[in-house]
mmCIF file of C-alpha atoms and ligand atoms in Angstrom:
data_model
loop_
_atom_site.group_PDB
_atom_site.id
_atom_site.type_symbol
_atom_site.label_atom_id
_atom_site.label_comp_id
_atom_site.label_asym_id
_atom_site.label_seq_id
_atom_site.Cartn_x
_atom_site.Cartn_y
_atom_site.Cartn_z
ATOM 1 C CA UNK A 797 5.842 17.512 -17.350
ATOM 2 C CA UNK A 798 7.151 15.521 -14.580
ATOM 3 C CA UNK A 799 5.845 16.322 -10.820
ATOM 4 C CA UNK A 800 9.254 16.879 -8.421
ATOM 5 C CA UNK A 801 9.507 13.897 -5.974
ATOM 6 C CA UNK A 802 9.816 14.967 -2.550
ATOM 7 C CA UNK A 803 12.255 13.137 -0.386
ATOM 8 C CA UNK A 804 10.676 12.443 2.890
ATOM 9 C CA UNK A 805 14.164 10.133 3.563
ATOM 10 C CA UNK A 806 16.572 13.637 3.373
ATOM 11 C CA UNK A 807 14.045 15.595 4.621
ATOM 12 C CA UNK A 808 13.699 12.692 7.682
ATOM 13 C CA UNK A 809 17.484 12.712 8.060
ATOM 14 C CA UNK A 810 17.529 16.421 8.489
ATOM 15 C CA UNK A 811 14.918 15.973 11.503
ATOM 16 C CA UNK A 812 16.715 13.186 12.943
ATOM 17 C CA UNK A 813 19.598 15.522 12.895
ATOM 18 C CA UNK A 814 17.679 18.245 15.062
ATOM 19 C CA UNK A 815 16.796 15.634 17.482
ATOM 20 C CA UNK A 816 20.338 14.372 17.658
ATOM 21 C CA UNK A 817 21.358 17.634 18.420
ATOM 22 C CA UNK A 818 18.355 18.812 21.061
ATOM 23 C CA UNK A 819 19.102 14.770 22.686
ATOM 24 C CA UNK A 820 23.063 15.461 22.872
ATOM 25 C CA UNK A 821 21.787 18.851 24.746
ATOM 26 C CA UNK A 822 19.801 17.013 27.673
ATOM 27 C CA UNK A 823 22.255 14.885 28.032
ATOM 28 C CA UNK A 824 24.798 17.722 28.630
ATOM 29 C CA UNK A 825 21.696 19.008 31.462
ATOM 30 C CA UNK A 826 20.201 15.978 32.630
ATOM 31 C CA UNK A 827 22.890 13.379 32.109
ATOM 32 C CA UNK A 828 20.893 11.110 30.626
ATOM 33 C CA UNK A 829 19.097 10.917 27.077
ATOM 34 C CA UNK A 830 15.350 10.452 26.581
ATOM 35 C CA UNK A 831 13.839 6.876 26.677
ATOM 36 C CA UNK A 832 11.680 5.211 23.979
ATOM 37 C CA UNK A 833 9.373 2.521 24.943
ATOM 38 C CA UNK A 834 7.523 0.188 21.986
ATOM 39 C CA UNK A 835 5.502 -2.366 22.747
ATOM 40 C CA UNK A 836 4.943 -5.249 20.082
ATOM 41 C CA UNK A 837 1.998 -7.884 20.754
ATOM 42 C CA UNK A 838 2.200 -10.925 18.270
ATOM 43 C CA UNK A 839 4.768 -11.730 15.302
ATOM 44 C CA UNK A 840 3.244 -9.968 12.445
ATOM 45 C CA UNK A 841 5.794 -8.957 10.662
ATOM 46 C CA UNK A 842 5.195 -5.448 8.732
ATOM 47 C CA UNK A 843 4.752 -4.408 12.519
ATOM 48 C CA UNK A 844 8.199 -6.343 13.493
ATOM 49 C CA UNK A 845 10.185 -4.375 10.235
ATOM 50 C CA UNK A 846 8.305 -0.870 11.849
ATOM 51 C CA UNK A 847 9.605 -1.508 15.500
ATOM 52 C CA UNK A 848 12.718 -2.994 14.860
ATOM 53 C CA UNK A 849 13.442 0.389 12.322
ATOM 54 C CA UNK A 850 12.035 2.531 15.569
ATOM 55 C CA UNK A 851 14.605 1.092 17.622
ATOM 56 C CA UNK A 852 17.581 1.313 15.418
ATOM 57 C CA UNK A 853 16.946 5.520 14.714
ATOM 58 C CA UNK A 854 16.089 5.828 18.320
ATOM 59 C CA UNK A 855 19.607 4.981 19.207
ATOM 60 C CA UNK A 856 20.937 6.553 16.003
ATOM 61 C CA UNK A 857 19.452 10.018 17.035
ATOM 62 C CA UNK A 858 21.563 8.893 20.826
ATOM 63 C CA UNK A 859 18.241 7.925 22.842
ATOM 64 C CA UNK A 860 17.691 4.842 24.799
ATOM 65 C CA UNK A 861 15.236 2.109 22.943
ATOM 66 C CA UNK A 862 13.215 -0.063 24.977
ATOM 67 C CA UNK A 863 11.568 -3.016 23.320
ATOM 68 C CA UNK A 864 8.793 -5.415 24.973
ATOM 69 C CA UNK A 865 7.847 -8.148 23.101
ATOM 70 C CA UNK A 866 4.502 -9.692 24.188
ATOM 71 C CA UNK A 867 2.774 -12.524 22.382
ATOM 72 C CA UNK A 868 -0.094 -12.445 20.776
ATOM 73 C CA UNK A 869 -1.953 -14.813 23.470
ATOM 74 C CA UNK A 870 -1.442 -12.096 26.023
ATOM 75 C CA UNK A 871 -4.144 -11.220 28.402
ATOM 76 C CA UNK A 872 -6.197 -7.850 28.095
ATOM 77 C CA UNK A 873 -5.349 -7.166 31.631
ATOM 78 C CA UNK A 874 -1.713 -8.367 31.394
ATOM 79 C CA UNK A 875 -1.081 -6.229 28.301
ATOM 80 C CA UNK A 876 -2.713 -3.944 30.123
ATOM 81 C CA UNK A 877 -0.648 -4.293 33.166
ATOM 82 C CA UNK A 878 2.349 -3.999 31.098
ATOM 83 C CA UNK A 879 1.502 -0.175 29.899
ATOM 84 C CA UNK A 880 0.584 0.804 33.293
ATOM 85 C CA UNK A 881 3.871 -0.686 34.439
ATOM 86 C CA UNK A 882 5.970 1.616 31.657
ATOM 87 C CA UNK A 883 3.617 4.936 32.763
ATOM 88 C CA UNK A 884 4.834 4.319 35.941
ATOM 89 C CA UNK A 885 8.271 4.104 35.516
ATOM 90 C CA UNK A 886 10.496 7.122 35.859
ATOM 91 C CA UNK A 887 12.958 6.274 33.376
ATOM 92 C CA UNK A 888 10.237 6.410 30.261
ATOM 93 C CA UNK A 889 10.007 8.947 28.633
ATOM 94 C CA UNK A 890 7.480 7.856 25.433
ATOM 95 C CA UNK A 891 5.296 5.030 25.041
ATOM 96 C CA UNK A 892 4.518 3.434 21.621
ATOM 97 C CA UNK A 893 1.630 0.510 21.423
ATOM 98 C CA UNK A 894 2.346 -0.695 17.860
ATOM 99 C CA UNK A 895 -0.789 -1.204 15.918
ATOM 100 C CA UNK A 896 -2.821 -2.956 14.989
ATOM 101 C CA UNK A 897 -3.086 -5.421 17.797
ATOM 102 C CA UNK A 898 -3.700 -9.321 17.318
ATOM 103 C CA UNK A 899 -7.514 -9.978 17.125
ATOM 104 C CA UNK A 900 -8.918 -10.025 20.682
ATOM 105 C CA UNK A 901 -7.305 -7.560 22.225
ATOM 106 C CA UNK A 902 -9.302 -3.862 22.684
ATOM 107 C CA UNK A 903 -6.423 -1.380 21.520
ATOM 108 C CA UNK A 904 -8.679 1.569 23.207
ATOM 109 C CA UNK A 905 -8.232 0.210 26.707
ATOM 110 C CA UNK A 906 -4.694 -0.237 25.941
ATOM 111 C CA UNK A 907 -3.819 3.134 24.815
ATOM 112 C CA UNK A 908 -6.158 4.855 27.986
ATOM 113 C CA UNK A 909 -3.429 2.890 29.754
ATOM 114 C CA UNK A 910 -0.710 5.148 28.271
ATOM 115 C CA UNK A 911 0.258 8.257 30.762
ATOM 116 C CA UNK A 912 -0.680 11.615 28.253
ATOM 117 C CA UNK A 913 2.633 12.931 28.900
ATOM 118 C CA UNK A 914 4.586 9.820 27.421
ATOM 119 C CA UNK A 915 1.556 9.522 23.839
ATOM 120 C CA UNK A 916 4.676 9.834 21.726
ATOM 121 C CA UNK A 917 1.923 8.267 19.138
ATOM 122 C CA UNK A 918 -0.668 11.161 19.995
ATOM 123 C CA UNK A 919 -3.669 8.869 20.626
ATOM 124 C CA UNK A 920 -4.721 8.799 23.987
ATOM 125 C CA UNK A 921 -7.781 11.019 24.847
ATOM 126 C CA UNK A 922 -6.301 13.844 26.050
ATOM 127 C CA UNK A 923 -3.754 13.825 23.187
ATOM 128 C CA UNK A 924 -6.734 14.226 20.584
ATOM 129 C CA UNK A 925 -8.326 16.739 23.279
ATOM 130 C CA UNK A 926 -5.550 19.211 22.995
ATOM 131 C CA UNK A 927 -5.354 18.781 19.329
ATOM 132 C CA UNK A 928 -8.820 19.649 18.802
ATOM 133 C CA UNK A 929 -8.842 22.524 21.349
ATOM 134 C CA UNK A 930 -5.810 23.576 19.166
ATOM 135 C CA UNK A 931 -3.712 23.819 22.551
ATOM 136 C CA UNK A 932 0.493 22.357 22.653
ATOM 137 C CA UNK A 933 0.397 18.502 22.796
ATOM 138 C CA UNK A 934 1.710 15.347 21.300
ATOM 139 C CA UNK A 935 0.833 15.037 17.722
ATOM 140 C CA UNK A 936 0.124 11.959 15.954
ATOM 141 C CA UNK A 937 3.350 10.356 13.912
ATOM 142 C CA UNK A 938 2.390 10.300 10.232
ATOM 143 C CA UNK A 939 -0.091 13.222 9.649
ATOM 144 C CA UNK A 940 2.672 15.668 11.203
ATOM 145 C CA UNK A 941 4.849 14.007 9.178
ATOM 146 C CA UNK A 942 2.325 14.572 6.045
ATOM 147 C CA UNK A 943 1.859 18.435 7.545
ATOM 148 C CA UNK A 944 6.033 18.757 7.225
ATOM 149 C CA UNK A 945 6.642 17.074 3.628
ATOM 150 C CA UNK A 946 3.814 19.641 2.489
ATOM 151 C CA UNK A 947 5.307 22.757 4.153
ATOM 152 C CA UNK A 948 8.679 22.063 2.443
ATOM 153 C CA UNK A 949 6.809 21.307 -1.079
ATOM 154 C CA UNK A 950 4.829 24.124 -1.031
ATOM 155 C CA UNK A 951 6.110 26.614 1.748
ATOM 156 C CA UNK A 952 2.727 28.386 3.535
ATOM 157 C CA UNK A 953 -0.261 26.522 3.379
ATOM 158 C CA UNK A 954 -3.095 29.382 4.234
ATOM 159 C CA UNK A 955 -5.940 28.623 2.214
ATOM 160 C CA UNK A 956 -4.793 25.474 0.231
ATOM 161 C CA UNK A 957 -7.527 22.945 -0.140
ATOM 162 C CA UNK A 958 -6.570 19.436 1.169
ATOM 163 C CA UNK A 959 -8.188 16.517 0.725
ATOM 164 C CA UNK A 960 -7.980 14.024 2.950
ATOM 165 C CA UNK A 961 -8.766 10.421 1.724
ATOM 166 C CA UNK A 962 -9.286 8.019 4.768
ATOM 167 C CA UNK A 963 -10.803 8.799 8.427
ATOM 168 C CA UNK A 964 -8.461 6.650 10.944
ATOM 169 C CA UNK A 965 -7.662 7.602 14.369
ATOM 170 C CA UNK A 966 -3.736 7.625 13.359
ATOM 171 C CA UNK A 967 -3.821 9.155 10.284
ATOM 172 C CA UNK A 968 -6.828 10.729 8.583
ATOM 173 C CA UNK A 969 -8.335 12.310 11.647
ATOM 174 C CA UNK A 970 -5.547 13.980 13.154
ATOM 175 C CA UNK A 971 -4.412 15.053 9.588
ATOM 176 C CA UNK A 972 -7.603 16.879 9.102
ATOM 177 C CA UNK A 973 -7.374 18.984 12.083
ATOM 178 C CA UNK A 974 -3.386 19.412 11.494
ATOM 179 C CA UNK A 975 -3.978 20.889 8.082
ATOM 180 C CA UNK A 976 -7.049 23.109 9.521
ATOM 181 C CA UNK A 977 -4.246 25.030 11.987
ATOM 182 C CA UNK A 978 -2.024 25.436 9.035
ATOM 183 C CA UNK A 979 -5.020 27.722 7.910
ATOM 184 C CA UNK A 980 -5.878 25.296 5.053
ATOM 185 C CA UNK A 981 -9.574 24.600 4.032
ATOM 186 C CA UNK A 982 -10.024 20.947 4.578
ATOM 187 C CA UNK A 983 -12.113 17.769 3.156
ATOM 188 C CA UNK A 984 -12.170 14.523 4.944
ATOM 189 C CA UNK A 985 -13.060 11.926 2.135
ATOM 190 C CA UNK A 986 -13.627 8.112 2.990
ATOM 191 C CA UNK A 987 -15.229 4.963 1.718
ATOM 192 C CA UNK A 988 -18.076 6.201 1.651
ATOM 193 C CA UNK A 989 -17.873 9.915 0.222
ATOM 194 C CA UNK A 990 -20.056 10.555 -3.260
ATOM 195 C CA UNK A 991 -18.135 11.067 -6.628
ATOM 196 C CA UNK A 992 -14.410 10.051 -4.819
ATOM 197 C CA UNK A 993 -12.405 10.835 -7.795
ATOM 198 C CA UNK A 994 -14.199 14.440 -8.274
ATOM 199 C CA UNK A 995 -13.714 15.352 -4.855
ATOM 200 C CA UNK A 996 -9.644 14.111 -5.095
ATOM 201 C CA UNK A 997 -9.821 16.698 -8.184
ATOM 202 C CA UNK A 998 -10.681 19.678 -6.126
ATOM 203 C CA UNK A 999 -7.613 19.310 -4.195
ATOM 204 C CA UNK A 1000 -4.253 21.565 -3.986
ATOM 205 C CA UNK A 1001 -3.008 19.125 -1.675
ATOM 206 C CA UNK A 1002 -3.740 15.265 -1.771
ATOM 207 C CA UNK A 1003 -3.603 13.005 1.317
ATOM 208 C CA UNK A 1004 -4.561 9.507 0.073
ATOM 209 C CA UNK A 1005 -4.086 7.350 3.922
ATOM 210 C CA UNK A 1006 -6.201 4.430 2.896
ATOM 211 C CA UNK A 1007 -4.168 1.661 2.856
ATOM 212 C CA UNK A 1008 -5.409 0.138 -1.238
ATOM 213 C CA UNK A 1009 -2.842 0.085 -3.525
ATOM 214 C CA UNK A 1010 -3.075 2.286 -6.025
ATOM 215 C CA UNK A 1011 -7.057 3.084 -5.320
ATOM 216 C CA UNK A 1012 -6.328 7.015 -6.515
ATOM 217 C CA UNK A 1013 -5.894 7.028 -10.266
ATOM 218 C CA UNK A 1014 -3.565 9.685 -12.329
ATOM 219 C CA UNK A 1015 -7.075 11.201 -13.457
ATOM 220 C CA UNK A 1016 -8.074 11.703 -10.262
ATOM 221 C CA UNK A 1017 -5.229 14.201 -9.249
ATOM 222 C CA UNK A 1018 -5.750 18.148 -10.362
ATOM 223 C CA UNK A 1019 -2.834 19.634 -12.433
ATOM 224 C CA UNK A 1020 -0.197 21.103 -10.332
ATOM 225 C CA UNK A 1021 -1.539 19.286 -7.016
ATOM 226 C CA UNK A 1022 1.168 17.910 -4.312
ATOM 227 C CA UNK A 1023 0.230 14.834 -3.730
ATOM 228 C CA UNK A 1024 0.950 13.404 0.161
ATOM 229 C CA UNK A 1025 0.908 9.669 -0.505
ATOM 230 C CA UNK A 1026 0.601 7.627 3.373
ATOM 231 C CA UNK A 1027 -0.317 4.328 1.568
ATOM 232 C CA UNK A 1028 2.000 1.262 2.180
ATOM 233 C CA UNK A 1029 0.868 -1.268 0.325
ATOM 234 C CA UNK A 1030 2.702 -4.546 -0.224
ATOM 235 C CA UNK A 1031 2.243 -6.413 -3.587
ATOM 236 C CA UNK A 1032 3.197 -9.308 -5.571
ATOM 237 C CA UNK A 1033 5.686 -8.367 -8.701
ATOM 238 C CA UNK A 1034 5.851 -11.201 -10.897
ATOM 239 C CA UNK A 1035 8.513 -9.490 -13.496
ATOM 240 C CA UNK A 1036 10.575 -10.144 -10.360
ATOM 241 C CA UNK A 1037 9.468 -13.887 -10.227
ATOM 242 C CA UNK A 1038 6.958 -15.919 -8.308
ATOM 243 C CA UNK A 1039 6.423 -14.772 -5.113
ATOM 244 C CA UNK A 1040 8.332 -11.582 -5.415
ATOM 245 C CA UNK A 1041 6.668 -7.803 -3.630
ATOM 246 C CA UNK A 1042 6.757 -4.619 -3.953
ATOM 247 C CA UNK A 1043 5.920 -1.563 -2.117
ATOM 248 C CA UNK A 1044 3.274 0.566 -3.569
ATOM 249 C CA UNK A 1045 1.437 3.729 -2.212
ATOM 250 C CA UNK A 1046 -2.434 4.465 -2.397
ATOM 251 C CA UNK A 1047 -2.079 6.339 -5.305
ATOM 252 C CA UNK A 1048 -0.993 5.091 -9.194
ATOM 253 C CA UNK A 1049 1.805 6.981 -9.042
ATOM 254 C CA UNK A 1050 3.103 6.784 -12.448
ATOM 255 C CA UNK A 1051 -0.144 7.997 -13.621
ATOM 256 C CA UNK A 1052 0.004 10.760 -11.270
ATOM 257 C CA UNK A 1053 3.460 11.893 -11.384
ATOM 258 C CA UNK A 1054 2.572 13.058 -15.513
ATOM 259 C CA UNK A 1055 -0.202 15.239 -13.357
ATOM 260 C CA UNK A 1056 1.049 16.544 -9.836
ATOM 261 C CA UNK A 1057 2.991 19.438 -9.301
ATOM 262 C CA UNK A 1058 5.041 17.498 -6.394
ATOM 263 C CA UNK A 1059 4.512 14.340 -5.036
ATOM 264 C CA UNK A 1060 6.016 11.797 -2.576
ATOM 265 C CA UNK A 1061 7.606 8.204 -3.302
ATOM 266 C CA UNK A 1062 6.714 5.210 -1.878
ATOM 267 C CA UNK A 1063 9.021 4.210 -0.347
ATOM 268 C CA UNK A 1064 10.902 6.949 0.666
ATOM 269 C CA UNK A 1065 8.384 9.599 1.179
ATOM 270 C CA UNK A 1066 6.018 9.550 4.384
ATOM 271 C CA UNK A 1067 7.150 6.402 5.861
ATOM 272 C CA UNK A 1068 10.265 7.872 6.709
ATOM 273 C CA UNK A 1069 8.815 11.536 8.467
ATOM 274 C CA UNK A 1070 6.561 8.816 11.021
ATOM 275 C CA UNK A 1071 9.904 7.658 12.558
ATOM 276 C CA UNK A 1072 10.923 11.052 12.553
ATOM 277 C CA UNK A 1073 7.891 12.465 13.968
ATOM 278 C CA UNK A 1074 8.216 9.880 16.709
ATOM 279 C CA UNK A 1075 11.847 10.667 18.059
ATOM 280 C CA UNK A 1076 10.808 14.716 17.789
ATOM 281 C CA UNK A 1077 7.696 13.563 19.983
ATOM 282 C CA UNK A 1078 9.964 11.881 22.521
ATOM 283 C CA UNK A 1079 12.434 14.846 22.399
ATOM 284 C CA UNK A 1080 9.126 16.833 23.256
ATOM 285 C CA UNK A 1081 8.086 14.411 25.844
ATOM 286 C CA UNK A 1082 11.159 14.392 28.078
ATOM 287 C CA UNK A 1083 11.606 18.034 27.758
ATOM 288 C CA UNK A 1084 8.192 18.531 28.954
ATOM 289 C CA UNK A 1085 8.702 15.554 31.676
ATOM 290 C CA UNK A 1086 11.881 17.679 32.839
ATOM 291 C CA UNK A 1087 10.116 21.189 32.539
ATOM 292 C CA UNK A 1088 13.281 22.033 29.990
ATOM 293 C CA UNK A 1089 12.246 24.274 27.275
ATOM 294 C CA UNK A 1090 14.572 23.494 23.886
ATOM 295 C CA UNK A 1091 16.891 25.611 23.180
HETATM 296 N N1 LIG B 1430 1.379 1.132 12.920
HETATM 297 C C1 LIG B 1430 1.206 1.920 11.911
HETATM 298 N N2 LIG B 1430 1.629 3.220 11.979
HETATM 299 C C2 LIG B 1430 1.737 3.322 13.177
HETATM 300 C C3 LIG B 1430 1.422 3.639 14.092
HETATM 301 O O1 LIG B 1430 1.727 5.351 13.832
HETATM 302 N N3 LIG B 1430 1.470 4.178 16.228
HETATM 303 C C4 LIG B 1430 1.286 2.505 15.959
HETATM 304 N N4 LIG B 1430 1.049 3.023 17.431
HETATM 305 N N5 LIG B 1430 1.011 1.971 15.726
HETATM 306 C C5 LIG B 1430 1.161 2.019 14.247
#
C-alpha cells in the first residue's frame, strides 16, 4: 500500500496563520509588529532563495523583515560588528545569520555575537544549553518542524523509536533532543554508524538529515514507519533536457512510498515548516522581550 503523504506546505500555512494572529495581537498591544533581521553573506544562489522566501513569509505574517546583505569578502570582525549592532538594536526582535558562511569566516564566533534573547535560529550556546536542560527557550527551526510534522501524522509520539541520521548543530543533534523531550527513544546515526541500513530499519520514525540525494533506500524503511525527510538536494534531471534540475530528498522517495506508513515529500515537506517555525520563534522572542504571554 502507498504511504500517506504528509503535506508540510498545508501544515506550515496553518502555523503561519496562527503566527499572523499573534502578530496582530502584538500590534494591538504595542503598536508595532515584531522585526526579524536576516543576515546574508556572499552570493550563494540557494541561500539567496531561502532568504528571499523568509522575507516574503515574514511580511505576509505582518512582521517587519530586514535583510542585511554583505559581500563574501567581508572580514570576520566587520561581520561580527554587524551582528553585535543588531543585538543592541532595540527595534530588532530576531536575528538569523544564514548558514553556511563563505569559506574563511568563523560561524561559531559570529553566532556568539547574537543576543540569546533574539536567537530565533536556536543556535547560541544559551539556546543549546536550555534545550539540553529541558528549560524553555528558542529551539532550532528545522528540527522543531520535524517534530510538529511527526505529531500531526502520528499524534502521541511517546515510546516511538526515532532514528535521526546526521549530527549537525542545525538539525541532527537538536532533533534528537526535541524527540527525546516527546518521550521518544532516540538513536542518532551518522556517517560512521555501523550497518546504517539495519539501524534505519529499526525506526518507527526515520529522520534523515545528511544532505545526500536518495542515500536512504526504500529497503531501509520499516513497514509502516513514518519518514520525515529533511534533505533538500538539487540533482540533474536529464528527462527535462540538458541542464535541467530537480529537488530530491535524502530518501529514495518512490521506493519508500511503497513501504512507509507516512512520508514527507521533497519539496513540500520539511522545507516550508522551517520558515513557519522561524516565524513562530520570532513572535516568541518578541513576546519574551516585551514580557508578554501569548493569549
Ligand atoms: N541554512 C540552511 N538552513 C538554515 C537554518 O535553519 N538556519 C540558518 N541560519 N541557516 C540555514
